[in-house]
Amino acid sequence: MAALWNEAGYRGPWRIARKEERAEWTFTPYVGVGPLHFGMTVKEITHVLGEEPAVSSYSHHGEAQKLNYADFAESGIRALFHDGRLGCIAADALTGPR
């Protein structure tokens, strides 16, 4: 059995998406990236992307729970939150939008 990183489309253990697999998004300063707009909630992002977050990170402050980030694996992005609203978007360089 060949090692995964020896197959086409892989660099080491990481998969590299083909150009036609990746969405082409534009960045508008102070507005957003692609279909995502700064200030969106995780529910709004889930609706726009059509996928649930694969991983979410929360911090706890007493009884309150604060969302730090949510990873959307199919889209190849990490949405980072401030006060429950989208504040930053990080695209995966190997599989995320261009």
PDB file of N, CA and C in Angstrom:
ATOM      1  N   MET A   1       0.840  -1.172   0.000  1.00  0.00           N
ATOM      2  CA  MET A   1       0.000   0.000   0.000  1.00  0.00           C
ATOM      3  C   MET A   1       0.896   1.251   0.000  1.00  0.00           C
ATOM      4  N   ALA A   2       0.643   2.151  -0.909  1.00  0.00           N
ATOM      5  CA  ALA A   2       1.442   3.379  -1.023  1.00  0.00           C
ATOM      6  C   ALA A   2       1.084   4.338   0.105  1.00  0.00           C
ATOM      7  N   ALA A   3       2.067   5.066   0.562  1.00  0.00           N
ATOM      8  CA  ALA A   3       1.820   6.075   1.588  1.00  0.00           C
ATOM      9  C   ALA A   3       0.977   7.196   0.996  1.00  0.00           C
ATOM     10  N   LEU A   4       0.059   7.725   1.790  1.00  0.00           N
ATOM     11  CA  LEU A   4      -0.859   8.763   1.339  1.00  0.00           C
ATOM     12  C   LEU A   4      -0.122   9.947   0.721  1.00  0.00           C
ATOM     13  N   TRP A   5       0.997  10.336   1.306  1.00  0.00           N
ATOM     14  CA  TRP A   5       1.710  11.527   0.826  1.00  0.00           C
ATOM     15  C   TRP A   5       2.453  11.284  -0.487  1.00  0.00           C
ATOM     16  N   ASN A   6       2.458  10.057  -0.970  1.00  0.00           N
ATOM     17  CA  ASN A   6       3.063   9.776  -2.266  1.00  0.00           C
ATOM     18  C   ASN A   6       2.050   9.862  -3.408  1.00  0.00           C
ATOM     19  N   GLU A   7       0.785  10.000  -3.086  1.00  0.00           N
ATOM     20  CA  GLU A   7      -0.255  10.058  -4.108  1.00  0.00           C
ATOM     21  C   GLU A   7      -0.375  11.467  -4.683  1.00  0.00           C
ATOM     22  N   ALA A   8      -0.875  11.545  -5.920  1.00  0.00           N
ATOM     23  CA  ALA A   8      -1.107  12.855  -6.551  1.00  0.00           C
ATOM     24  C   ALA A   8      -2.113  13.634  -5.716  1.00  0.00           C
ATOM     25  N   GLY A   9      -1.907  14.917  -5.600  1.00  0.00           N
ATOM     26  CA  GLY A   9      -2.813  15.767  -4.837  1.00  0.00           C
ATOM     27  C   GLY A   9      -2.454  15.887  -3.369  1.00  0.00           C
ATOM     28  N   TYR A  10      -1.324  15.333  -2.976  1.00  0.00           N
ATOM     29  CA  TYR A  10      -0.894  15.412  -1.582  1.00  0.00           C
ATOM     30  C   TYR A  10       0.517  15.974  -1.509  1.00  0.00           C
ATOM     31  N   ARG A  11       0.760  16.764  -0.480  1.00  0.00           N
ATOM     32  CA  ARG A  11       2.097  17.276  -0.179  1.00  0.00           C
ATOM     33  C   ARG A  11       2.352  16.851   1.255  1.00  0.00           C
ATOM     34  N   GLY A  12       3.189  15.842   1.423  1.00  0.00           N
ATOM     35  CA  GLY A  12       3.342  15.257   2.754  1.00  0.00           C
ATOM     36  C   GLY A  12       1.999  14.663   3.154  1.00  0.00           C
ATOM     37  N   PRO A  13       1.585  14.813   4.378  1.00  0.00           N
ATOM     38  CA  PRO A  13       0.292  14.257   4.803  1.00  0.00           C
ATOM     39  C   PRO A  13      -0.906  15.143   4.452  1.00  0.00           C
ATOM     40  N   TRP A  14      -0.679  16.283   3.800  1.00  0.00           N
ATOM     41  CA  TRP A  14      -1.754  17.232   3.532  1.00  0.00           C
ATOM     42  C   TRP A  14      -2.291  17.105   2.117  1.00  0.00           C
ATOM     43  N   ARG A  15      -3.605  17.158   2.008  1.00  0.00           N
ATOM     44  CA  ARG A  15      -4.256  17.128   0.699  1.00  0.00           C
ATOM     45  C   ARG A  15      -4.244  18.524   0.109  1.00  0.00           C
ATOM     46  N   ILE A  16      -3.966  18.615  -1.176  1.00  0.00           N
ATOM     47  CA  ILE A  16      -4.006  19.889  -1.889  1.00  0.00           C
ATOM     48  C   ILE A  16      -5.164  19.819  -2.876  1.00  0.00           C
ATOM     49  N   ALA A  17      -6.132  20.715  -2.709  1.00  0.00           N
ATOM     50  CA  ALA A  17      -7.298  20.721  -3.588  1.00  0.00           C
ATOM     51  C   ALA A  17      -6.912  21.202  -4.982  1.00  0.00           C
ATOM     52  N   ARG A  18      -7.542  20.607  -5.988  1.00  0.00           N
ATOM     53  CA  ARG A  18      -7.324  21.055  -7.364  1.00  0.00           C
ATOM     54  C   ARG A  18      -7.973  22.430  -7.546  1.00  0.00           C
ATOM     55  N   LYS A  19      -7.473  23.170  -8.507  1.00  0.00           N
ATOM     56  CA  LYS A  19      -7.959  24.523  -8.771  1.00  0.00           C
ATOM     57  C   LYS A  19      -9.478  24.546  -8.959  1.00  0.00           C
ATOM     58  N   GLU A  20     -10.008  23.575  -9.710  1.00  0.00           N
ATOM     59  CA  GLU A  20     -11.443  23.552  -9.977  1.00  0.00           C
ATOM     60  C   GLU A  20     -12.277  23.183  -8.748  1.00  0.00           C
ATOM     61  N   GLU A  21     -11.642  22.675  -7.695  1.00  0.00           N
ATOM     62  CA  GLU A  21     -12.341  22.345  -6.447  1.00  0.00           C
ATOM     63  C   GLU A  21     -12.474  23.566  -5.534  1.00  0.00           C
ATOM     64  N   ARG A  22     -11.673  24.576  -5.784  1.00  0.00           N
ATOM     65  CA  ARG A  22     -11.612  25.716  -4.871  1.00  0.00           C
ATOM     66  C   ARG A  22     -12.445  26.885  -5.379  1.00  0.00           C
ATOM     67  N   ALA A  23     -13.205  27.457  -4.465  1.00  0.00           N
ATOM     68  CA  ALA A  23     -14.006  28.633  -4.795  1.00  0.00           C
ATOM     69  C   ALA A  23     -13.092  29.834  -4.976  1.00  0.00           C
ATOM     70  N   GLU A  24     -13.534  30.794  -5.768  1.00  0.00           N
ATOM     71  CA  GLU A  24     -12.777  32.023  -5.945  1.00  0.00           C
ATOM     72  C   GLU A  24     -13.533  33.139  -5.234  1.00  0.00           C
ATOM     73  N   TRP A  25     -12.966  33.618  -4.151  1.00  0.00           N
ATOM     74  CA  TRP A  25     -13.596  34.646  -3.325  1.00  0.00           C
ATOM     75  C   TRP A  25     -12.831  35.950  -3.461  1.00  0.00           C
ATOM     76  N   THR A  26     -13.539  37.048  -3.302  1.00  0.00           N
ATOM     77  CA  THR A  26     -12.898  38.362  -3.297  1.00  0.00           C
ATOM     78  C   THR A  26     -12.972  38.945  -1.887  1.00  0.00           C
ATOM     79  N   PHE A  27     -12.006  39.766  -1.574  1.00  0.00           N
ATOM     80  CA  PHE A  27     -11.927  40.431  -0.277  1.00  0.00           C
ATOM     81  C   PHE A  27     -12.338  41.884  -0.448  1.00  0.00           C
ATOM     82  N   THR A  28     -13.266  42.322   0.372  1.00  0.00           N
ATOM     83  CA  THR A  28     -13.670  43.728   0.389  1.00  0.00           C
ATOM     84  C   THR A  28     -13.329  44.269   1.778  1.00  0.00           C
ATOM     85  N   PRO A  29     -12.347  45.168   1.885  1.00  0.00           N
ATOM     86  CA  PRO A  29     -11.938  45.680   3.192  1.00  0.00           C
ATOM     87  C   PRO A  29     -13.117  46.206   4.000  1.00  0.00           C
ATOM     88  N   TYR A  30     -13.147  45.847   5.269  1.00  0.00           N
ATOM     89  CA  TYR A  30     -14.156  46.270   6.238  1.00  0.00           C
ATOM     90  C   TYR A  30     -15.550  45.716   5.961  1.00  0.00           C
ATOM     91  N   VAL A  31     -15.690  44.871   4.941  1.00  0.00           N
ATOM     92  CA  VAL A  31     -17.002  44.291   4.608  1.00  0.00           C
ATOM     93  C   VAL A  31     -16.978  42.782   4.807  1.00  0.00           C
ATOM     94  N   GLY A  32     -16.063  42.082   4.118  1.00  0.00           N
ATOM     95  CA  GLY A  32     -16.002  40.641   4.259  1.00  0.00           C
ATOM     96  C   GLY A  32     -15.177  39.976   3.177  1.00  0.00           C
ATOM     97  N   VAL A  33     -15.310  38.655   3.110  1.00  0.00           N
ATOM     98  CA  VAL A  33     -14.587  37.838   2.145  1.00  0.00           C
ATOM     99  C   VAL A  33     -15.586  36.898   1.500  1.00  0.00           C
ATOM    100  N   GLY A  34     -15.640  36.909   0.170  1.00  0.00           N
ATOM    101  CA  GLY A  34     -16.586  36.049  -0.533  1.00  0.00           C
ATOM    102  C   GLY A  34     -18.000  36.281  -0.024  1.00  0.00           C
ATOM    103  N   PRO A  35     -18.737  35.207   0.288  1.00  0.00           N
ATOM    104  CA  PRO A  35     -20.115  35.359   0.742  1.00  0.00           C
ATOM    105  C   PRO A  35     -20.231  35.696   2.228  1.00  0.00           C
ATOM    106  N   LEU A  36     -19.109  35.775   2.923  1.00  0.00           N
ATOM    107  CA  LEU A  36     -19.123  36.040   4.364  1.00  0.00           C
ATOM    108  C   LEU A  36     -18.883  37.516   4.640  1.00  0.00           C
ATOM    109  N   HIS A  37     -19.675  38.041   5.563  1.00  0.00           N
ATOM    110  CA  HIS A  37     -19.563  39.450   5.937  1.00  0.00           C
ATOM    111  C   HIS A  37     -19.234  39.555   7.416  1.00  0.00           C
ATOM    112  N   PHE A  38     -18.323  40.452   7.740  1.00  0.00           N
ATOM    113  CA  PHE A  38     -17.958  40.655   9.135  1.00  0.00           C
ATOM    114  C   PHE A  38     -19.214  41.033   9.920  1.00  0.00           C
ATOM    115  N   GLY A  39     -19.332  40.451  11.112  1.00  0.00           N
ATOM    116  CA  GLY A  39     -20.498  40.701  11.956  1.00  0.00           C
ATOM    117  C   GLY A  39     -21.541  39.590  11.900  1.00  0.00           C
ATOM    118  N   MET A  40     -21.345  38.608  10.999  1.00  0.00           N
ATOM    119  CA  MET A  40     -22.295  37.497  10.901  1.00  0.00           C
ATOM    120  C   MET A  40     -22.188  36.599  12.133  1.00  0.00           C
ATOM    121  N   THR A  41     -23.281  35.892  12.456  1.00  0.00           N
ATOM    122  CA  THR A  41     -23.268  34.891  13.510  1.00  0.00           C
ATOM    123  C   THR A  41     -22.882  33.548  12.907  1.00  0.00           C
ATOM    124  N   VAL A  42     -22.550  32.585  13.744  1.00  0.00           N
ATOM    125  CA  VAL A  42     -22.197  31.255  13.242  1.00  0.00           C
ATOM    126  C   VAL A  42     -23.400  30.624  12.538  1.00  0.00           C
ATOM    127  N   LYS A  43     -24.594  30.922  12.991  1.00  0.00           N
ATOM    128  CA  LYS A  43     -25.804  30.400  12.342  1.00  0.00           C
ATOM    129  C   LYS A  43     -25.939  30.962  10.925  1.00  0.00           C
ATOM    130  N   GLU A  44     -25.673  32.240  10.749  1.00  0.00           N
ATOM    131  CA  GLU A  44     -25.737  32.865   9.423  1.00  0.00           C
ATOM    132  C   GLU A  44     -24.654  32.297   8.497  1.00  0.00           C
ATOM    133  N   ILE A  45     -23.463  32.079   9.028  1.00  0.00           N
ATOM    134  CA  ILE A  45     -22.376  31.513   8.230  1.00  0.00           C
ATOM    135  C   ILE A  45     -22.722  30.099   7.791  1.00  0.00           C
ATOM    136  N   THR A  46     -23.264  29.309   8.711  1.00  0.00           N
ATOM    137  CA  THR A  46     -23.687  27.939   8.411  1.00  0.00           C
ATOM    138  C   THR A  46     -24.710  27.932   7.285  1.00  0.00           C
ATOM    139  N   HIS A  47     -25.643  28.856   7.321  1.00  0.00           N
ATOM    140  CA  HIS A  47     -26.666  28.956   6.279  1.00  0.00           C
ATOM    141  C   HIS A  47     -26.037  29.321   4.928  1.00  0.00           C
ATOM    142  N   VAL A  48     -25.148  30.303   4.908  1.00  0.00           N
ATOM    143  CA  VAL A  48     -24.523  30.769   3.660  1.00  0.00           C
ATOM    144  C   VAL A  48     -23.628  29.686   3.048  1.00  0.00           C
ATOM    145  N   LEU A  49     -22.830  29.015   3.873  1.00  0.00           N
ATOM    146  CA  LEU A  49     -21.906  28.006   3.360  1.00  0.00           C
ATOM    147  C   LEU A  49     -22.583  26.666   3.089  1.00  0.00           C
ATOM    148  N   GLY A  50     -23.729  26.428   3.723  1.00  0.00           N
ATOM    149  CA  GLY A  50     -24.440  25.169   3.532  1.00  0.00           C
ATOM    150  C   GLY A  50     -23.764  23.994   4.223  1.00  0.00           C
ATOM    151  N   GLU A  51     -23.029  24.286   5.279  1.00  0.00           N
ATOM    152  CA  GLU A  51     -22.377  23.221   6.045  1.00  0.00           C
ATOM    153  C   GLU A  51     -22.265  23.629   7.512  1.00  0.00           C
ATOM    154  N   GLU A  52     -22.285  22.628   8.369  1.00  0.00           N
ATOM    155  CA  GLU A  52     -22.092  22.841   9.801  1.00  0.00           C
ATOM    156  C   GLU A  52     -20.596  22.918  10.085  1.00  0.00           C
ATOM    157  N   PRO A  53     -20.194  23.637  11.128  1.00  0.00           N
ATOM    158  CA  PRO A  53     -18.780  23.657  11.470  1.00  0.00           C
ATOM    159  C   PRO A  53     -18.306  22.268  11.896  1.00  0.00           C
ATOM    160  N   ALA A  54     -17.122  21.886  11.440  1.00  0.00           N
ATOM    161  CA  ALA A  54     -16.541  20.595  11.801  1.00  0.00           C
ATOM    162  C   ALA A  54     -15.986  20.648  13.223  1.00  0.00           C
ATOM    163  N   VAL A  55     -15.440  21.803  13.601  1.00  0.00           N
ATOM    164  CA  VAL A  55     -14.852  22.010  14.920  1.00  0.00           C
ATOM    165  C   VAL A  55     -15.212  23.409  15.370  1.00  0.00           C
ATOM    166  N   SER A  56     -15.556  23.551  16.640  1.00  0.00           N
ATOM    167  CA  SER A  56     -15.793  24.865  17.224  1.00  0.00           C
ATOM    168  C   SER A  56     -15.045  24.940  18.546  1.00  0.00           C
ATOM    169  N   SER A  57     -14.548  26.119  18.879  1.00  0.00           N
ATOM    170  CA  SER A  57     -13.831  26.313  20.134  1.00  0.00           C
ATOM    171  C   SER A  57     -14.538  27.385  20.953  1.00  0.00           C
ATOM    172  N   TYR A  58     -14.791  27.054  22.195  1.00  0.00           N
ATOM    173  CA  TYR A  58     -15.452  27.973  23.109  1.00  0.00           C
ATOM    174  C   TYR A  58     -14.569  28.190  24.328  1.00  0.00           C
ATOM    175  N   SER A  59     -14.680  29.371  24.914  1.00  0.00           N
ATOM    176  CA  SER A  59     -14.055  29.618  26.212  1.00  0.00           C
ATOM    177  C   SER A  59     -15.186  29.924  27.185  1.00  0.00           C
ATOM    178  N   HIS A  60     -14.934  29.652  28.442  1.00  0.00           N
ATOM    179  CA  HIS A  60     -15.968  29.836  29.458  1.00  0.00           C
ATOM    180  C   HIS A  60     -15.551  30.943  30.413  1.00  0.00           C
ATOM    181  N   HIS A  61     -16.479  31.831  30.652  1.00  0.00           N
ATOM    182  CA  HIS A  61     -16.272  32.930  31.585  1.00  0.00           C
ATOM    183  C   HIS A  61     -17.412  32.865  32.590  1.00  0.00           C
ATOM    184  N   GLY A  62     -17.160  32.162  33.702  1.00  0.00           N
ATOM    185  CA  GLY A  62     -18.235  31.945  34.667  1.00  0.00           C
ATOM    186  C   GLY A  62     -19.308  31.079  34.025  1.00  0.00           C
ATOM    187  N   GLU A  63     -20.531  31.532  34.027  1.00  0.00           N
ATOM    188  CA  GLU A  63     -21.653  30.820  33.410  1.00  0.00           C
ATOM    189  C   GLU A  63     -21.701  31.022  31.902  1.00  0.00           C
ATOM    190  N   ALA A  64     -21.093  32.096  31.424  1.00  0.00           N
ATOM    191  CA  ALA A  64     -21.165  32.443  29.995  1.00  0.00           C
ATOM    192  C   ALA A  64     -20.199  31.593  29.170  1.00  0.00           C
ATOM    193  N   GLN A  65     -20.614  31.298  27.963  1.00  0.00           N
ATOM    194  CA  GLN A  65     -19.796  30.552  27.009  1.00  0.00           C
ATOM    195  C   GLN A  65     -19.559  31.463  25.809  1.00  0.00           C
ATOM    196  N   LYS A  66     -18.302  31.590  25.397  1.00  0.00           N
ATOM    197  CA  LYS A  66     -17.939  32.508  24.315  1.00  0.00           C
ATOM    198  C   LYS A  66     -17.336  31.716  23.155  1.00  0.00           C
ATOM    199  N   LEU A  67     -17.893  31.893  21.942  1.00  0.00           N
ATOM    200  CA  LEU A  67     -17.373  31.229  20.749  1.00  0.00           C
ATOM    201  C   LEU A  67     -16.095  31.920  20.289  1.00  0.00           C
ATOM    202  N   ASN A  68     -15.013  31.138  20.159  1.00  0.00           N
ATOM    203  CA  ASN A  68     -13.741  31.680  19.696  1.00  0.00           C
ATOM    204  C   ASN A  68     -13.583  31.518  18.189  1.00  0.00           C
ATOM    205  N   TYR A  69     -13.793  30.274  17.694  1.00  0.00           N
ATOM    206  CA  TYR A  69     -13.688  30.036  16.260  1.00  0.00           C
ATOM    207  C   TYR A  69     -14.493  28.815  15.868  1.00  0.00           C
ATOM    208  N   ALA A  70     -14.766  28.709  14.567  1.00  0.00           N
ATOM    209  CA  ALA A  70     -15.444  27.550  13.993  1.00  0.00           C
ATOM    210  C   ALA A  70     -14.755  27.216  12.680  1.00  0.00           C
ATOM    211  N   ASP A  71     -14.434  25.943  12.496  1.00  0.00           N
ATOM    212  CA  ASP A  71     -13.803  25.470  11.260  1.00  0.00           C
ATOM    213  C   ASP A  71     -14.852  24.859  10.344  1.00  0.00           C
ATOM    214  N   PHE A  72     -14.845  25.283   9.095  1.00  0.00           N
ATOM    215  CA  PHE A  72     -15.734  24.742   8.076  1.00  0.00           C
ATOM    216  C   PHE A  72     -14.851  23.974   7.091  1.00  0.00           C
ATOM    217  N   ALA A  73     -14.766  22.657   7.297  1.00  0.00           N
ATOM    218  CA  ALA A  73     -13.812  21.807   6.580  1.00  0.00           C
ATOM    219  C   ALA A  73     -14.066  21.766   5.079  1.00  0.00           C
ATOM    220  N   GLU A  74     -15.314  21.637   4.652  1.00  0.00           N
ATOM    221  CA  GLU A  74     -15.607  21.548   3.218  1.00  0.00           C
ATOM    222  C   GLU A  74     -15.221  22.826   2.490  1.00  0.00           C
ATOM    223  N   SER A  75     -15.447  23.969   3.124  1.00  0.00           N
ATOM    224  CA  SER A  75     -15.119  25.259   2.515  1.00  0.00           C
ATOM    225  C   SER A  75     -13.655  25.628   2.707  1.00  0.00           C
ATOM    226  N   GLY A  76     -12.985  24.987   3.659  1.00  0.00           N
ATOM    227  CA  GLY A  76     -11.575  25.280   3.914  1.00  0.00           C
ATOM    228  C   GLY A  76     -11.354  26.609   4.585  1.00  0.00           C
ATOM    229  N   ILE A  77     -12.244  26.972   5.521  1.00  0.00           N
ATOM    230  CA  ILE A  77     -12.055  28.239   6.223  1.00  0.00           C
ATOM    231  C   ILE A  77     -12.219  28.070   7.729  1.00  0.00           C
ATOM    232  N   ARG A  78     -11.602  28.978   8.452  1.00  0.00           N
ATOM    233  CA  ARG A  78     -11.805  29.117   9.892  1.00  0.00           C
ATOM    234  C   ARG A  78     -12.405  30.495  10.108  1.00  0.00           C
ATOM    235  N   ALA A  79     -13.537  30.533  10.781  1.00  0.00           N
ATOM    236  CA  ALA A  79     -14.195  31.791  11.117  1.00  0.00           C
ATOM    237  C   ALA A  79     -13.863  32.106  12.574  1.00  0.00           C
ATOM    238  N   LEU A  80     -13.281  33.272  12.810  1.00  0.00           N
ATOM    239  CA  LEU A  80     -12.920  33.690  14.161  1.00  0.00           C
ATOM    240  C   LEU A  80     -13.903  34.751  14.625  1.00  0.00           C
ATOM    241  N   PHE A  81     -14.312  34.661  15.894  1.00  0.00           N
ATOM    242  CA  PHE A  81     -15.394  35.498  16.398  1.00  0.00           C
ATOM    243  C   PHE A  81     -14.950  36.435  17.512  1.00  0.00           C
ATOM    244  N   HIS A  82     -15.626  37.567  17.579  1.00  0.00           N
ATOM    245  CA  HIS A  82     -15.473  38.551  18.650  1.00  0.00           C
ATOM    246  C   HIS A  82     -16.880  38.898  19.113  1.00  0.00           C
ATOM    247  N   ASP A  83     -17.161  38.627  20.362  1.00  0.00           N
ATOM    248  CA  ASP A  83     -18.498  38.872  20.926  1.00  0.00           C
ATOM    249  C   ASP A  83     -19.589  38.166  20.123  1.00  0.00           C
ATOM    250  N   GLY A  84     -19.311  36.940  19.666  1.00  0.00           N
ATOM    251  CA  GLY A  84     -20.301  36.142  18.952  1.00  0.00           C
ATOM    252  C   GLY A  84     -20.518  36.517  17.500  1.00  0.00           C
ATOM    253  N   ARG A  85     -19.716  37.425  16.985  1.00  0.00           N
ATOM    254  CA  ARG A  85     -19.852  37.889  15.600  1.00  0.00           C
ATOM    255  C   ARG A  85     -18.551  37.657  14.836  1.00  0.00           C
ATOM    256  N   LEU A  86     -18.658  37.403  13.534  1.00  0.00           N
ATOM    257  CA  LEU A  86     -17.494  37.151  12.692  1.00  0.00           C
ATOM    258  C   LEU A  86     -16.576  38.372  12.669  1.00  0.00           C
ATOM    259  N   GLY A  87     -15.325  38.149  13.060  1.00  0.00           N
ATOM    260  CA  GLY A  87     -14.362  39.240  13.082  1.00  0.00           C
ATOM    261  C   GLY A  87     -13.183  39.008  12.155  1.00  0.00           C
ATOM    262  N   CYS A  88     -12.948  37.730  11.778  1.00  0.00           N
ATOM    263  CA  CYS A  88     -11.801  37.410  10.945  1.00  0.00           C
ATOM    264  C   CYS A  88     -12.080  36.103  10.211  1.00  0.00           C
ATOM    265  N   ILE A  89     -11.553  35.989   9.002  1.00  0.00           N
ATOM    266  CA  ILE A  89     -11.715  34.786   8.191  1.00  0.00           C
ATOM    267  C   ILE A  89     -10.329  34.325   7.768  1.00  0.00           C
ATOM    268  N   ALA A  90     -10.002  33.067   8.071  1.00  0.00           N
ATOM    269  CA  ALA A  90      -8.727  32.483   7.677  1.00  0.00           C
ATOM    270  C   ALA A  90      -8.993  31.359   6.696  1.00  0.00           C
ATOM    271  N   ALA A  91      -8.425  31.462   5.503  1.00  0.00           N
ATOM    272  CA  ALA A  91      -8.604  30.431   4.468  1.00  0.00           C
ATOM    273  C   ALA A  91      -7.450  29.439   4.533  1.00  0.00           C
ATOM    274  N   ASP A  92      -7.770  28.159   4.437  1.00  0.00           N
ATOM    275  CA  ASP A  92      -6.756  27.128   4.378  1.00  0.00           C
ATOM    276  C   ASP A  92      -6.020  27.269   3.043  1.00  0.00           C
ATOM    277  N   ALA A  93      -4.715  27.418   3.098  1.00  0.00           N
ATOM    278  CA  ALA A  93      -3.915  27.656   1.893  1.00  0.00           C
ATOM    279  C   ALA A  93      -3.922  26.471   0.916  1.00  0.00           C
ATOM    280  N   LEU A  94      -4.233  25.276   1.394  1.00  0.00           N
ATOM    281  CA  LEU A  94      -4.204  24.096   0.537  1.00  0.00           C
ATOM    282  C   LEU A  94      -5.568  23.697   0.002  1.00  0.00           C
ATOM    283  N   THR A  95      -6.635  24.010   0.734  1.00  0.00           N
ATOM    284  CA  THR A  95      -7.962  23.550   0.316  1.00  0.00           C
ATOM    285  C   THR A  95      -9.017  24.659   0.293  1.00  0.00           C
ATOM    286  N   GLY A  96      -8.719  25.804   0.863  1.00  0.00           N
ATOM    287  CA  GLY A  96      -9.712  26.871   0.979  1.00  0.00           C
ATOM    288  C   GLY A  96      -9.891  27.684  -0.288  1.00  0.00           C
ATOM    289  N   PRO A  97     -10.762  28.674  -0.217  1.00  0.00           N
ATOM    290  CA  PRO A  97     -11.006  29.529  -1.379  1.00  0.00           C
ATOM    291  C   PRO A  97      -9.763  30.313  -1.773  1.00  0.00           C
ATOM    292  N   ARG A  98      -9.713  30.667  -3.055  1.00  0.00           N
ATOM    293  CA  ARG A  98      -8.594  31.458  -3.565  1.00  0.00           C
ATOM    294  C   ARG A  98      -8.993  32.913  -3.609  1.00  0.00           C
TER     295      ARG A  98
END
